[in-house]
Coordinates of C-alpha atoms and ligand atoms in Angstrom, one line a residue:
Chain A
X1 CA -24.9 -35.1 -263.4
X2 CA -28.0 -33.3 -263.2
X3 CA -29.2 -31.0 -265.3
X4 CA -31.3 -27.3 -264.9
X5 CA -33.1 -26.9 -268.4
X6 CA -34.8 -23.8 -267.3
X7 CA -34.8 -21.9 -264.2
X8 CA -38.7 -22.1 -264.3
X9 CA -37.5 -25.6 -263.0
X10 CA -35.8 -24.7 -260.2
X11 CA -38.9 -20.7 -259.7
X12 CA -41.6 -23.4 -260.6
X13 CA -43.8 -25.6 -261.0
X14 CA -47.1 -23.3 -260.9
X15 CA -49.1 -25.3 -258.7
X16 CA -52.0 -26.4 -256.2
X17 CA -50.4 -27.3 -253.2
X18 CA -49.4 -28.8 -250.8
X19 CA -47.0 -31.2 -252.7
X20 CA -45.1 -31.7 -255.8
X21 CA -44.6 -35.5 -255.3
X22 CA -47.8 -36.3 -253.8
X23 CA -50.3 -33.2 -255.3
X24 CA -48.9 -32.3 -258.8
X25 CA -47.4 -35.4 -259.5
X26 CA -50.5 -37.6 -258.7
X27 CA -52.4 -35.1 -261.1
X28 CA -49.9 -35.9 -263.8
X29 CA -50.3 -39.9 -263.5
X30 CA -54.2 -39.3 -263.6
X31 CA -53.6 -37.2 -267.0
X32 CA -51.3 -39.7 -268.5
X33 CA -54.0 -42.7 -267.3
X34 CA -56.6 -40.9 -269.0
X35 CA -54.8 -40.8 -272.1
X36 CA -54.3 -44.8 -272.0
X37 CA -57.9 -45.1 -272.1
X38 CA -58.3 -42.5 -274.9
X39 CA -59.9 -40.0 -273.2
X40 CA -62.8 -42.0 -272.6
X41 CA -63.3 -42.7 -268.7
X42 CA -67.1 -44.4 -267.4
X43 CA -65.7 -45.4 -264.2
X44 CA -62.4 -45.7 -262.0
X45 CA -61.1 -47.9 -259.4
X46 CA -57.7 -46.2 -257.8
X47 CA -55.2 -48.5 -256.3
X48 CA -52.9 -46.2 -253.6
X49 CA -49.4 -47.7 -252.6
X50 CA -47.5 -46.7 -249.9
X51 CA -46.7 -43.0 -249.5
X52 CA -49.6 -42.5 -251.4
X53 CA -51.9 -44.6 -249.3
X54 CA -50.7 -43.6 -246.1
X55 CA -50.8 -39.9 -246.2
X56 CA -52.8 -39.0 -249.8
X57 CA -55.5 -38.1 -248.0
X58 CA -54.1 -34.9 -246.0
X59 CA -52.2 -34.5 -249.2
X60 CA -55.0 -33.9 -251.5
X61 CA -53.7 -37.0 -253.4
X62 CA -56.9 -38.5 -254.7
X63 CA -58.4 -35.2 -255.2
X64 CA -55.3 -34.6 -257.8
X65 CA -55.5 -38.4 -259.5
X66 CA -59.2 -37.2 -260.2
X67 CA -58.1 -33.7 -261.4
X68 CA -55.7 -35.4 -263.7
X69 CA -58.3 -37.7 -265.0
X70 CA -60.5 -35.1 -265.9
X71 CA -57.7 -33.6 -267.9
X72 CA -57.0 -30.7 -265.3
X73 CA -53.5 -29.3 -265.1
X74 CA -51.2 -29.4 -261.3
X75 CA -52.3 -25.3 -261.2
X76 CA -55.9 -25.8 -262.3
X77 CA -57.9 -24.4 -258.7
X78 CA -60.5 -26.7 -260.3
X79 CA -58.3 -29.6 -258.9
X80 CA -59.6 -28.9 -255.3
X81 CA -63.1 -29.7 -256.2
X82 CA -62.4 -32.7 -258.7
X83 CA -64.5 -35.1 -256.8
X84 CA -67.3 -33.3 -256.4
X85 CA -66.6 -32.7 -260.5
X86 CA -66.7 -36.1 -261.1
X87 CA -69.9 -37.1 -259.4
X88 CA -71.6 -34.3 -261.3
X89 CA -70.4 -36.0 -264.5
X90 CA -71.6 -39.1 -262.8
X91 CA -68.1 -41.4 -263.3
X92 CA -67.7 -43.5 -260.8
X93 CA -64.2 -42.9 -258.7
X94 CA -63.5 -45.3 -256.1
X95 CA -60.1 -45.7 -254.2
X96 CA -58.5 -48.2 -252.3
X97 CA -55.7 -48.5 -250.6
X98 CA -53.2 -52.0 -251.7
X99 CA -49.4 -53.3 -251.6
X100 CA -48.6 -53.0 -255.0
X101 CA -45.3 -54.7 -254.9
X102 CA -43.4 -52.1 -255.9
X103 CA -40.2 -50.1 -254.6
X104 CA -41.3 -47.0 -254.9
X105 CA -43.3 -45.5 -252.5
X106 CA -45.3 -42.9 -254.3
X107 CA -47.1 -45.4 -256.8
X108 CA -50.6 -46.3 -258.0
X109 CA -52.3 -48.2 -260.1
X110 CA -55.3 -47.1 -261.8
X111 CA -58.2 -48.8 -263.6
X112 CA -60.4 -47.1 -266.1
X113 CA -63.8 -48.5 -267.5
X114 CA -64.2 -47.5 -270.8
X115 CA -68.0 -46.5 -271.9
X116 CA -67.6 -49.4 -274.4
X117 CA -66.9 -51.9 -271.9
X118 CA -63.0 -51.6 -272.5
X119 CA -61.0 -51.3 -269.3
X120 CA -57.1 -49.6 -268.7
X121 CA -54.6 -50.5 -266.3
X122 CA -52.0 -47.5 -265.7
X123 CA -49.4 -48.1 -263.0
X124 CA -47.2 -45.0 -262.4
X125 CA -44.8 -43.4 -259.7
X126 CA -44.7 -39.9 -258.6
X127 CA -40.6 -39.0 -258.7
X128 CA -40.6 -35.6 -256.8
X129 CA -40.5 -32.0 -258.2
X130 CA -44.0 -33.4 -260.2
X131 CA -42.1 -35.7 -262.6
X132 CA -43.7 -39.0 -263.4
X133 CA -43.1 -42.1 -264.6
X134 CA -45.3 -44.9 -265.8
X135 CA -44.2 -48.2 -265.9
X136 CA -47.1 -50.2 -267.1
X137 CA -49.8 -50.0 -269.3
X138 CA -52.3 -52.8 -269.8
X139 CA -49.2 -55.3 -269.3
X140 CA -46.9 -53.7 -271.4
X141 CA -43.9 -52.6 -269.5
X142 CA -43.3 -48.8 -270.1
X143 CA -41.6 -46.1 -269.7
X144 CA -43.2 -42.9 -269.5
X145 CA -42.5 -39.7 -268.2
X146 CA -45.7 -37.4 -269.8
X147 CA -43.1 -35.1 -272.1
X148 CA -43.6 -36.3 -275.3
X149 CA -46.2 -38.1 -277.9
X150 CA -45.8 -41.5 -277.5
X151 CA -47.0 -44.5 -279.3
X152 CA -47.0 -47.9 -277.6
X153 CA -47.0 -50.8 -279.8
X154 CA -47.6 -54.8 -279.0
X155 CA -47.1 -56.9 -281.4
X156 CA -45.6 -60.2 -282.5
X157 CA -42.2 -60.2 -282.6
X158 CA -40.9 -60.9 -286.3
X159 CA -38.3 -59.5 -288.6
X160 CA -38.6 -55.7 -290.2
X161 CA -41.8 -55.1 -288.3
X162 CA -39.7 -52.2 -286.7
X163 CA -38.4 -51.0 -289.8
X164 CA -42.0 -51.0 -291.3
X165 CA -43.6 -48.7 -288.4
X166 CA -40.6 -46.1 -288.6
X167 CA -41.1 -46.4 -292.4
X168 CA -45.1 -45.3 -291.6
X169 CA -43.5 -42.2 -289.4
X170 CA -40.6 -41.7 -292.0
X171 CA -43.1 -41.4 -294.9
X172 CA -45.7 -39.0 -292.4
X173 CA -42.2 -37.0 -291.7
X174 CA -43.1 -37.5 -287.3
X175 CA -39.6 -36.9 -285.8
X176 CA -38.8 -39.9 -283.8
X177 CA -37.2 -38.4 -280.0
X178 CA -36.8 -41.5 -278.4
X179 CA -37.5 -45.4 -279.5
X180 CA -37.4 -48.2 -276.9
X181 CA -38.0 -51.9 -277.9
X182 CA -39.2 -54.8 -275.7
X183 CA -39.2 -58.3 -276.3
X184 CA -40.6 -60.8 -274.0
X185 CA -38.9 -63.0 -272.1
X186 CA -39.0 -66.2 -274.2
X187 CA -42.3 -64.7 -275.4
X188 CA -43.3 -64.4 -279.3
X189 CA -44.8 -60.8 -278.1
X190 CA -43.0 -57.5 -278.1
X191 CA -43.3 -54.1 -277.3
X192 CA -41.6 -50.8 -279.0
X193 CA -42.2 -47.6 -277.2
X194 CA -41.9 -44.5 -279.6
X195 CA -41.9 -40.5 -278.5
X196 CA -42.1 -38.4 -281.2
X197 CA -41.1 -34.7 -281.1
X198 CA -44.8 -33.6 -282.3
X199 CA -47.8 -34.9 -282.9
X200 CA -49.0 -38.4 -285.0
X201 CA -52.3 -38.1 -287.0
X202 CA -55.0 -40.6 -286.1
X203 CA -54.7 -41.7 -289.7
X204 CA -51.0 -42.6 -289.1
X205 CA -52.0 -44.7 -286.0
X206 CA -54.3 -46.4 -287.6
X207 CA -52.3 -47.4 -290.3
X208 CA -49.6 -48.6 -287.2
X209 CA -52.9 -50.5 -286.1
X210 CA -54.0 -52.3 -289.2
X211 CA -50.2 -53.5 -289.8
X212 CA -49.7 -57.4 -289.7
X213 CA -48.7 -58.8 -286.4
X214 CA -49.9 -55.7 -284.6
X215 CA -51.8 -56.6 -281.7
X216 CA -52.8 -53.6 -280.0
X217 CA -51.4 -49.6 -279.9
X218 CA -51.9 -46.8 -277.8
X219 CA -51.1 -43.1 -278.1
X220 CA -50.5 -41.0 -275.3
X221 CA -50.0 -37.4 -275.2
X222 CA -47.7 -35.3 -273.6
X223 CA -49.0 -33.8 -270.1
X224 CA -47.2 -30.8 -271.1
X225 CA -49.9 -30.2 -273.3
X226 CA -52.9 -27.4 -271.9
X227 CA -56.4 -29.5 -272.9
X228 CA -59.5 -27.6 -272.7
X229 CA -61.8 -28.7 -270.2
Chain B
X1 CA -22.7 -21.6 -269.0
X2 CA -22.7 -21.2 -265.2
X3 CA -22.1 -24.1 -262.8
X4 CA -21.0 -22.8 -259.7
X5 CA -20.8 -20.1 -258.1
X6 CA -17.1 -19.1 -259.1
X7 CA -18.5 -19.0 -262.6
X8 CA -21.3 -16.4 -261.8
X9 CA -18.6 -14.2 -260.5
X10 CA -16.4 -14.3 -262.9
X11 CA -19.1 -14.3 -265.9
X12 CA -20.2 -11.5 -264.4
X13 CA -17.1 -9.6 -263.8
X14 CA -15.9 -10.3 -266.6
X15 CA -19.4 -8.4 -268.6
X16 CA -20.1 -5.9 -266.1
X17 CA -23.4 -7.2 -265.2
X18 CA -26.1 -8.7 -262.4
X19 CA -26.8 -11.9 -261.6
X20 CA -30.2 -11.3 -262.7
X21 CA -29.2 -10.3 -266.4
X22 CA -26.7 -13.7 -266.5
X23 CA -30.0 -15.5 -265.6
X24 CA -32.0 -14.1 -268.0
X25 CA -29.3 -14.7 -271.0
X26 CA -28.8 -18.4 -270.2
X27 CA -32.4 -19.1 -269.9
X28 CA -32.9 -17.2 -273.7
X29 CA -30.0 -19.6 -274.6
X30 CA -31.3 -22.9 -273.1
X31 CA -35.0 -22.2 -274.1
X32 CA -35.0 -19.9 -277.3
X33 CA -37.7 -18.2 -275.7
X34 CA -37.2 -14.3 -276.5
X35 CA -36.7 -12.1 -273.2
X36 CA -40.0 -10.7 -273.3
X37 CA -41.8 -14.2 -273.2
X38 CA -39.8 -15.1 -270.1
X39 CA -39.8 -12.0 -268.0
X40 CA -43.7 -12.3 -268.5
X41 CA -43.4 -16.0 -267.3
X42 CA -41.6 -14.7 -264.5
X43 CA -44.6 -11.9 -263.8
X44 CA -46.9 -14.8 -263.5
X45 CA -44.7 -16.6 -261.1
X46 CA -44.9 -13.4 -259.6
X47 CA -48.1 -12.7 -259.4
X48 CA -49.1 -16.2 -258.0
X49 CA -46.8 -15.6 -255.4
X50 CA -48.2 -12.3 -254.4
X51 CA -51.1 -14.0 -254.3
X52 CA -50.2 -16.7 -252.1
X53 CA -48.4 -14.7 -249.5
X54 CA -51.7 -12.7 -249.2
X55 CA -54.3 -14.8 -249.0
X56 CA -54.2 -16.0 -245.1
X57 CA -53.6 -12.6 -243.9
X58 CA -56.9 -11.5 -243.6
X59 CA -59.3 -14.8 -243.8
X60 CA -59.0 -18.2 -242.3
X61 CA -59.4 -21.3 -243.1
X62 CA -59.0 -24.9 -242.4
X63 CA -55.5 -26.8 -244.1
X64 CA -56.0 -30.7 -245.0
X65 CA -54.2 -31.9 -241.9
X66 CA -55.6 -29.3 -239.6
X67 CA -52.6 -28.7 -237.9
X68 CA -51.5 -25.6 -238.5
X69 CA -53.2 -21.9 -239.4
X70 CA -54.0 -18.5 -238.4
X71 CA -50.7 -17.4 -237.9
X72 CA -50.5 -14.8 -240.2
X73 CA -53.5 -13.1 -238.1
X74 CA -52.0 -13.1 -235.0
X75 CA -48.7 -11.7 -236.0
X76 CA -50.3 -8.9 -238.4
X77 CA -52.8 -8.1 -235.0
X78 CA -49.5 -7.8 -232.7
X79 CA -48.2 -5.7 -235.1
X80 CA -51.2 -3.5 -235.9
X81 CA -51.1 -3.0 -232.1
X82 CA -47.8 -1.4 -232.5
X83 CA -46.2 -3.8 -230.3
X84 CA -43.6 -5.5 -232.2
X85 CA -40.4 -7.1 -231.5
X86 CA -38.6 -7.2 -234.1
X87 CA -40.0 -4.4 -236.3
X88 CA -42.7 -3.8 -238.9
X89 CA -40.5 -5.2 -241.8
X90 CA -39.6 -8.8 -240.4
X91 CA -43.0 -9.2 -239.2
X92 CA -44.3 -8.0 -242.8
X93 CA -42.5 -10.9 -244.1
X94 CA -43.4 -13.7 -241.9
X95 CA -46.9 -13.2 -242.3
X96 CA -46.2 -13.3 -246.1
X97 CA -44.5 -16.7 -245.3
X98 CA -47.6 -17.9 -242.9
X99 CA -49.4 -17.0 -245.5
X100 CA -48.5 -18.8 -248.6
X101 CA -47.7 -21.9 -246.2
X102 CA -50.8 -21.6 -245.3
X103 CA -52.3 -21.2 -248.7
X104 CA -50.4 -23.9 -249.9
X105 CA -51.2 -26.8 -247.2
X106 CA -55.0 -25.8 -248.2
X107 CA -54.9 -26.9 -252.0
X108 CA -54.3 -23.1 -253.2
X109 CA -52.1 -22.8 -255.9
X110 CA -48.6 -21.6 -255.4
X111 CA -45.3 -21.7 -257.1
X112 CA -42.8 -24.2 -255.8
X113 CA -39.4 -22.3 -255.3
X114 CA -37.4 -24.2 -255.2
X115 CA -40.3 -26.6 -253.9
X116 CA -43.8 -26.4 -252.5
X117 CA -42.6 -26.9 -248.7
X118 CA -40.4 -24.1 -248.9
X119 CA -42.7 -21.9 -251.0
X120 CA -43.4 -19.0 -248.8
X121 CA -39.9 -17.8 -248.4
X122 CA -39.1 -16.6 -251.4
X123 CA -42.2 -14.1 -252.0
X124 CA -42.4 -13.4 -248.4
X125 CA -38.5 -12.1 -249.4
X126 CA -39.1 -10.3 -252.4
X127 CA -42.4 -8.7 -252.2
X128 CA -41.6 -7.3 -248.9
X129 CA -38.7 -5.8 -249.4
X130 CA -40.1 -4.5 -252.6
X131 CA -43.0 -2.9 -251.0
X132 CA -40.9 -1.3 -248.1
X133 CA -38.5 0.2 -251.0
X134 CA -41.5 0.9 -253.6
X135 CA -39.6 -0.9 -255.7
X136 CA -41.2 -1.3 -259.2
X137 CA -42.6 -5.1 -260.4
X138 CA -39.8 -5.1 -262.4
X139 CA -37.6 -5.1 -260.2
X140 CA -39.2 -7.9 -258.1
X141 CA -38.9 -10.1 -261.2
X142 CA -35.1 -9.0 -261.2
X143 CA -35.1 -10.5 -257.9
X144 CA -36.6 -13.8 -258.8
X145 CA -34.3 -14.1 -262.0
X146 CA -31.2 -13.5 -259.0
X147 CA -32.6 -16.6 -257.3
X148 CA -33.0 -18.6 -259.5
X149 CA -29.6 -18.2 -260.8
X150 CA -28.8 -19.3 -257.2
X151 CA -31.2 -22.3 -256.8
X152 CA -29.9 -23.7 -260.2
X153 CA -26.1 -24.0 -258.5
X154 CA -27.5 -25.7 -255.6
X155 CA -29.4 -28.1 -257.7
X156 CA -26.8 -29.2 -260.2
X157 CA -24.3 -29.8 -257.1
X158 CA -26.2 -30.7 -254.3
X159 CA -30.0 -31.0 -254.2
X160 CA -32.9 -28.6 -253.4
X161 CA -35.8 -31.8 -251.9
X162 CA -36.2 -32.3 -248.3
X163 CA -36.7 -36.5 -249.2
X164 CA -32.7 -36.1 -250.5
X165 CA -30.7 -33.7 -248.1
X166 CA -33.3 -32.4 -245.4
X167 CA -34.8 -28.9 -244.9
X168 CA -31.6 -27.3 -245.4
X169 CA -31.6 -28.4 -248.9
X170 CA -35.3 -27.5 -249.2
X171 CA -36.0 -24.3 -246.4
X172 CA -32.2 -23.7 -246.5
X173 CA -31.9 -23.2 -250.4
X174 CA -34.9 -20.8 -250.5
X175 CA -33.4 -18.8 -248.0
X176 CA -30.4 -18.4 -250.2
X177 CA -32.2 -18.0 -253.2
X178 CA -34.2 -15.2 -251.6
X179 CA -31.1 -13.9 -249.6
X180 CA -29.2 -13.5 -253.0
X181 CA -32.5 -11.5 -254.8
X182 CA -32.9 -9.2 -252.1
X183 CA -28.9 -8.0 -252.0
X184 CA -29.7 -7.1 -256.0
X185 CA -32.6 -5.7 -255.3
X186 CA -31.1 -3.6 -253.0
X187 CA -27.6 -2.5 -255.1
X188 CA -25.5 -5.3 -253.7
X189 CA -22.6 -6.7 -256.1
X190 CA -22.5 -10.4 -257.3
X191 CA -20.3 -10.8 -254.6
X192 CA -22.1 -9.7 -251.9
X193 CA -25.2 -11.8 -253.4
X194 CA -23.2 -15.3 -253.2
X195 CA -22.2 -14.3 -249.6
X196 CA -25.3 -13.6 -248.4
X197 CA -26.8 -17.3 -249.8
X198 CA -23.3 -19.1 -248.9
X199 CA -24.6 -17.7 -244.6
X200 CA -28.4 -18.1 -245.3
X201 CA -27.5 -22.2 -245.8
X202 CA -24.8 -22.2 -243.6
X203 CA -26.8 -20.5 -240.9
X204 CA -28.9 -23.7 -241.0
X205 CA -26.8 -26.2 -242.1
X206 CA -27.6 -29.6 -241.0
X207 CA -31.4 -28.9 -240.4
X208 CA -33.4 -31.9 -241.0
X209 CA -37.0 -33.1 -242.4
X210 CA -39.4 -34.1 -239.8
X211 CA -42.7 -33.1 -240.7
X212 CA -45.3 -34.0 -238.9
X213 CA -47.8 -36.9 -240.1
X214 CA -45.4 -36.3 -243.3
X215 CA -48.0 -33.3 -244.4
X216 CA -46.2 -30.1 -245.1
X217 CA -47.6 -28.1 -242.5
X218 CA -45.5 -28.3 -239.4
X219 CA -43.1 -27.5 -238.3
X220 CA -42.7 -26.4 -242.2
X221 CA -44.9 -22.8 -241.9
X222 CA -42.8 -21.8 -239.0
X223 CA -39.6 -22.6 -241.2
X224 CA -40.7 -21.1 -243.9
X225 CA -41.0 -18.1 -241.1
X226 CA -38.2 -18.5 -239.8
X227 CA -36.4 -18.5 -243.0
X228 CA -37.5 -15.6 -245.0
X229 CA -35.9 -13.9 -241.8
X230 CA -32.5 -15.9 -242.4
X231 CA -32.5 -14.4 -246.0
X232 CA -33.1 -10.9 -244.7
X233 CA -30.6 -10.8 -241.8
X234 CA -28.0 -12.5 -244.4
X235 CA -28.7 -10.1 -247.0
X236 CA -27.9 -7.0 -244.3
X237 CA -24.8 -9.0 -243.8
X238 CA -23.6 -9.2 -247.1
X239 CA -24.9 -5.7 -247.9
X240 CA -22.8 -4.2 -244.7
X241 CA -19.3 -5.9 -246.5
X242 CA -19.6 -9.0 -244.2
X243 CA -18.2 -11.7 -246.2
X244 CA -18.8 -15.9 -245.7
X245 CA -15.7 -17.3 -244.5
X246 CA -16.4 -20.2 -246.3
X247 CA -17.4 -19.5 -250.0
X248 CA -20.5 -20.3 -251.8
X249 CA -19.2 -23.4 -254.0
X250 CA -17.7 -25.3 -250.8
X251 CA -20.9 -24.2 -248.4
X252 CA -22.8 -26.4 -250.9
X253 CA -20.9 -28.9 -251.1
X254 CA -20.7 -29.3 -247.5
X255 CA -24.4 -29.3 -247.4
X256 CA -24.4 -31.9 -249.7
X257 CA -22.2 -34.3 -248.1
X258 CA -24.2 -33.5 -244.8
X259 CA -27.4 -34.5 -246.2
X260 CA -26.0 -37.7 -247.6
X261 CA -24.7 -38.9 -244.4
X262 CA -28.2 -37.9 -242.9
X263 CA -29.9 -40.6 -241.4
X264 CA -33.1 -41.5 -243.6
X265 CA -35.6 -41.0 -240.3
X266 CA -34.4 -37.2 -240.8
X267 CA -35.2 -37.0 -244.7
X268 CA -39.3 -36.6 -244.8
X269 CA -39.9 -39.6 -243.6
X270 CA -41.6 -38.1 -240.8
X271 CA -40.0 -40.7 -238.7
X272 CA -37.3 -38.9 -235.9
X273 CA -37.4 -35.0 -235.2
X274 CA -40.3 -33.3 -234.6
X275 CA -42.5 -36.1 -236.3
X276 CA -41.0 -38.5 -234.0
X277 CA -42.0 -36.3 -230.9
X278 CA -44.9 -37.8 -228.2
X279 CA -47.0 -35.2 -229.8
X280 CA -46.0 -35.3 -233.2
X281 CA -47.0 -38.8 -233.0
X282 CA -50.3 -38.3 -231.4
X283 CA -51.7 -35.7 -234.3
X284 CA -50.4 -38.5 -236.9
X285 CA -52.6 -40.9 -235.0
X286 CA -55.6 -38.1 -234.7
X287 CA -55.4 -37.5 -238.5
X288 CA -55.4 -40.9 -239.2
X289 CA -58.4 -41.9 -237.7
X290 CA -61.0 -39.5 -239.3
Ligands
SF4_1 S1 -39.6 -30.1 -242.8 FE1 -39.4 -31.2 -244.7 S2 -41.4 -31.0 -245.7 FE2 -41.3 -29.4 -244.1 S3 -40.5 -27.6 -245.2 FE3 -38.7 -28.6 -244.3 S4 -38.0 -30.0 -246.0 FE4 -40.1 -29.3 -246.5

C-alpha cells in the first residue's frame, strides 16, 4: 500500500517545469551523478534511453541533467540556463541518444571525467513524481534513491569484513538506516550499500578506505540536501 | 489517521473541525514540524503558485514544444472588452490556469499539485476565488491544506499520475482537490467538501492521457482550463446541498479500477487520443525534426 508521508507530497514538489519525471527527476539523477564523481566534473558524456531520448528535448531534459550536475535543485530558475552555465565554466557536456538495455524508459547513463583523469559511470531512472533511482555506479549494482547518506563499498568478499565497517560507524556513533550487501555471482568481489541517517566524516571514510580487502568506496549525499552554488 | 474519505468525516465530526485543521494536525504528527513551519511551507507553495498563474497573463512567450500559448491574452482581452460568456469569475480563473500551464511548459518554476501537468488548476481555484471574496492569504493556505487532505485519499487508494490511471487521475484529482478547498473557503461543511470532489472526478471520469508529442502542453493547458471550471461549478453544487449520489470513497475507487483497465495507448503514451490524431501526429513529426 502506498504511503502519503507529507501532504507537501501530494501540494508539491516546488519545481521548474514542465515535468516531474522527465524535468525534476532528470535533475536529481544529474545531482546524484555528480556526487559519484565527488563533486569533481571536467567533462560529461550523457547517454539518453528511451522516454528520455525521444522527447528530452521539448522536456528540458538535458537542460535539467546539467542543472543537477552543477549541483542545482528541481526549483533552481538557474536550471533553464544550465548549458549555457556549463560552457561558461568550460565543462564539456555532450549528449547522445543510445538503447541502454534497460526496461525502463526514463533512464540514462552518465559519464563524468574527473579533472584527475578519473572517469564515473552513473546509470539511473526517473520513477515519476521526481523520485529516482540509481542502479549502477561504476559496475557496482545499486540502489539509490537520493534520500539518504550512502556509502558504497567494493571489496573482496571475506569473513567479518562487514562486521569490521559497521564497527568503524558503531565506534563514530553514524546511525545505519538501511544496509544492503552484494555478492557476486561466483565472483570473490562484493558490494555492501550503507544509508546512514546523517552525515559520515571524511575521516570515517577514509578509514572504510584504507581497510584490508577494500577495493574502492564512494559516498554519496542525499539530494535532499540544499548545496550552495 | 485518515484513509478515506469516511474517516475525514467522521474525524471531523467527531472534533468539530475543518478539513483544513485535520490536515494540518496529521502533517504536525507525521513530520514533527511545528504548525508555524508548515503553514509557512504552505505560503511558499502559495506564493509560487500565485506566481505561476500570473505570469502569462500579460507577456508572452515561446513553451519548449511550441505548441501551445497566448491563451491567457486572448481570454483576459475578450473579457476586458466586456464581452464574456460565462462571466468575469470563470474567465478569471482559466486565464490563471493558461497561465501557470503556460509557465510551466516554458521551464518556470511551479508547484506540482498533485503533479506538474495538472498544476494550474489548483491556484487558478484558490487564488480566484480568494481574490473575488477578499479573502485573506490565510485563508488561501486553508484552502490548500483542504486539498491536500483530499489528494492524499486519492493517492493512497487510487493514483494521482496520468502514466497510471489517465488525466482523470491527474487533471481529474486536481479538480477535486481544488473543488474541496474552495467549499471551505467558502463556509461549506466537510460534507459538502467530499461531495463536491466525489462530482469534480466523476464529472470526468474515464478521461484519458493523450498528449501530444508526449510534452505537456496540449491538450493539457486547455484541461487544466477546463478543470479549474469543473472544481468551481462542483463546489456551487455541493455548496447549494446538492449531494454525489455516489460517495467519495467508491467514486475513487471506481476511478481506479477504470484506469487500470485503460488501454496503455491512453496512459501518456501519447500514442491514441488526441496524440494519435492526423494532426497530433504531424506537430510530433514537426517537433522532431528541428
Ligand atoms: S493529458 Fe496527460 S500529461 Fe496532459 S494534463 Fe492530462 S494527464 Fe497530464
Amino acid at each position: 500500500m502506498k504511503e502519503v508521508n507529507s501532504i507537501f507530497d501530494v501540494i508539491g514538489p516546488i519545481m521548474i517545469g514542465p515535468s516531474s519525471s522527465h524535468t525534476a527527476g532528470a535533475a536529481r539523477l544529474g545531482k546524484i551523478a555528480r556526487y559519484a564523481a565527488q563533486k569533481d566534473i571536467a567533462s560529461v558524456k550523457v547517454y539518453l534511453h528511451g522516454s528520455f531520448a525521444e522527447t528530452g528535448d521539448g522536456h528540458g531534459t538535458k537542460k535539467a541533467i546539467a542543472a543537477g550536475l552543477l549541483g542545482m535543485e528541481p526549483y533552481d530558475e538557474r536550471l533553464r540556463n544550465s548549458l549555457q552555465i556549463m560552457d561558461e565554466k568550460n565543462i564539456d557536456i555532450d549528449f547522445e541518444n543510445k538503447d541502454l538495455e534497460v526496461s525502463h524508459p526514463n533512464t540514462a547513463m552518465i559519464v563524468i571525467k574527473r579533472s584527475t583523469g578519473e572517469t564515473d559511470r552513473v546509470t539511473g531512472s526517473s520513477l515519476g513524481g521526481g523520485s529516482v533511482i540509481v542502479t549502477n555506479i561504476n559496475g557496482f549494482e545499486v540502489e539509490i534513491t537520493g534520500d539518504y547518506y550512502t556509502i558504497i563499498t567494493k571489496h573482496i568478499d571475506a569473513k567479518g569484513l562487514i562486521r569490521d565497517v559497521t564497527n568503524i560507524l558503531a565506534e563514530e556513533s553514524v546511525n545505519i538506516a538501511n544496509m544492503k550487501v552484494i555478492r557476486g555471482y561466483g565472483k570473490k568481489e562484493a558490494s555492501m550499500i550503507i544509508e546512514t541517517d546523517e552525515t559520515v566524516e571524511v575521516e570515517v571514510i577514509d578509514k572504510i578506505k584504507k581497510m584490508e580487502k577494500m577495493i574502492d568506496v564512494i559516498y554519496i549525499l542525499p539530494i535532499k540536501e540544499n548545496e550552495d552554488v | 489517521m485518515y484513509r478515506s474519505g469516511k474517516d475525514i468525516i467522521r474525524i471531523c465530526n467527531e472534533r468539530n473541525i475543518s478539513i483544513w485543521r485535520l490536515a494540518l494536525d496529521e502533517e504536525i504528527e507525521l513530520t514533527h514540524l511545528s504548525e508555524k513551519e508548515i503553514l509557512k511551507k504552505m505560503n511558499e507553495v502559495l506564493k509560487v503558485m500565485k506566481k505561476s498563474s500570473e505570469s502569462f497573463i500579460e507577456s508572452d512567450s515561446k513553451t519548449l514544444g511550441g505548441i501551445i500559448g497566448g491563451e491567457s491574452i486572448k481570454l483576459k482581452k475578450r473579457m476586458d472588452n466586456g464581452k464574456s460568456l460565462c462571466g468575469d469569475i470563470i474567465n478569471k480563473a482559466m486565464i490563471k490556469a493558461f497561465s501557470t500551464s503556460q509557465h510551466n511548459a516554458s521551464m518556470g518554476k511551479i508547484c506540482a499539485a498533485p503533479t506538474a501537468g495538472s498544476s494550474g488548476i489548483i491556484p487558478a481555484a484558490v487564488i480566484t476565488v480568494a481574490e473575488e471574496y477578499n479573502l485573506s492569504k490565510n485563508e488561501a493556505v486553508k484552502g490548500l491544506l483542504t486539498s491536500s487532505a483530499i489528494g492524499k485519499i486519492i493517492t493512497l487508494n487510487a493514483t494521482v499520475a496520468g502514466a497510471e490511471g489517465g488525466c482523470q487521475a491527474e487533471c481529474g484529482s486536481a479538480a477535486a482537490m481544488a473543488s474541496a478547498a474552495l467549499v471551505e473557503m467558502l463556509g461549506g461543511s466537510p460534507e459538502m467538501a467530499l461531495n463536491a470532489a466525489a462530482v469534480s472526478l466523476k464529472n470526468i471520469m474515464g478521461l484519458i492521457c493523450d498528449p501530444i508529442a508526449g510534452l505537456v502542453e496540449a491538450p493539457c493547458s486547455k484541461r487544466n482550463a477546463s478543470g479549474v471550471v469543473n472544481a468551481m461549478i462542483s463546489a456551487e453544487m455541493a455548496l447549494a446541498g446538492i449531494e454525489s449520489v455516489v460517495p467519495f470513497d467508491e467514486v475513487v475507487e471506481a476511478m481506479k479500477r477504470v484506469g487500470d483497465d485503460m488501454n496503455s495507448d491512453f496512459k501518456e503514451t501519447a500514442r491514441g487520443g488526441i496524440a494519435g490524431t492526423p494532426t497530433g501526429i504531424r506537430i510530433k513529426e514537426n517537433i522532431k525534426n528541428h
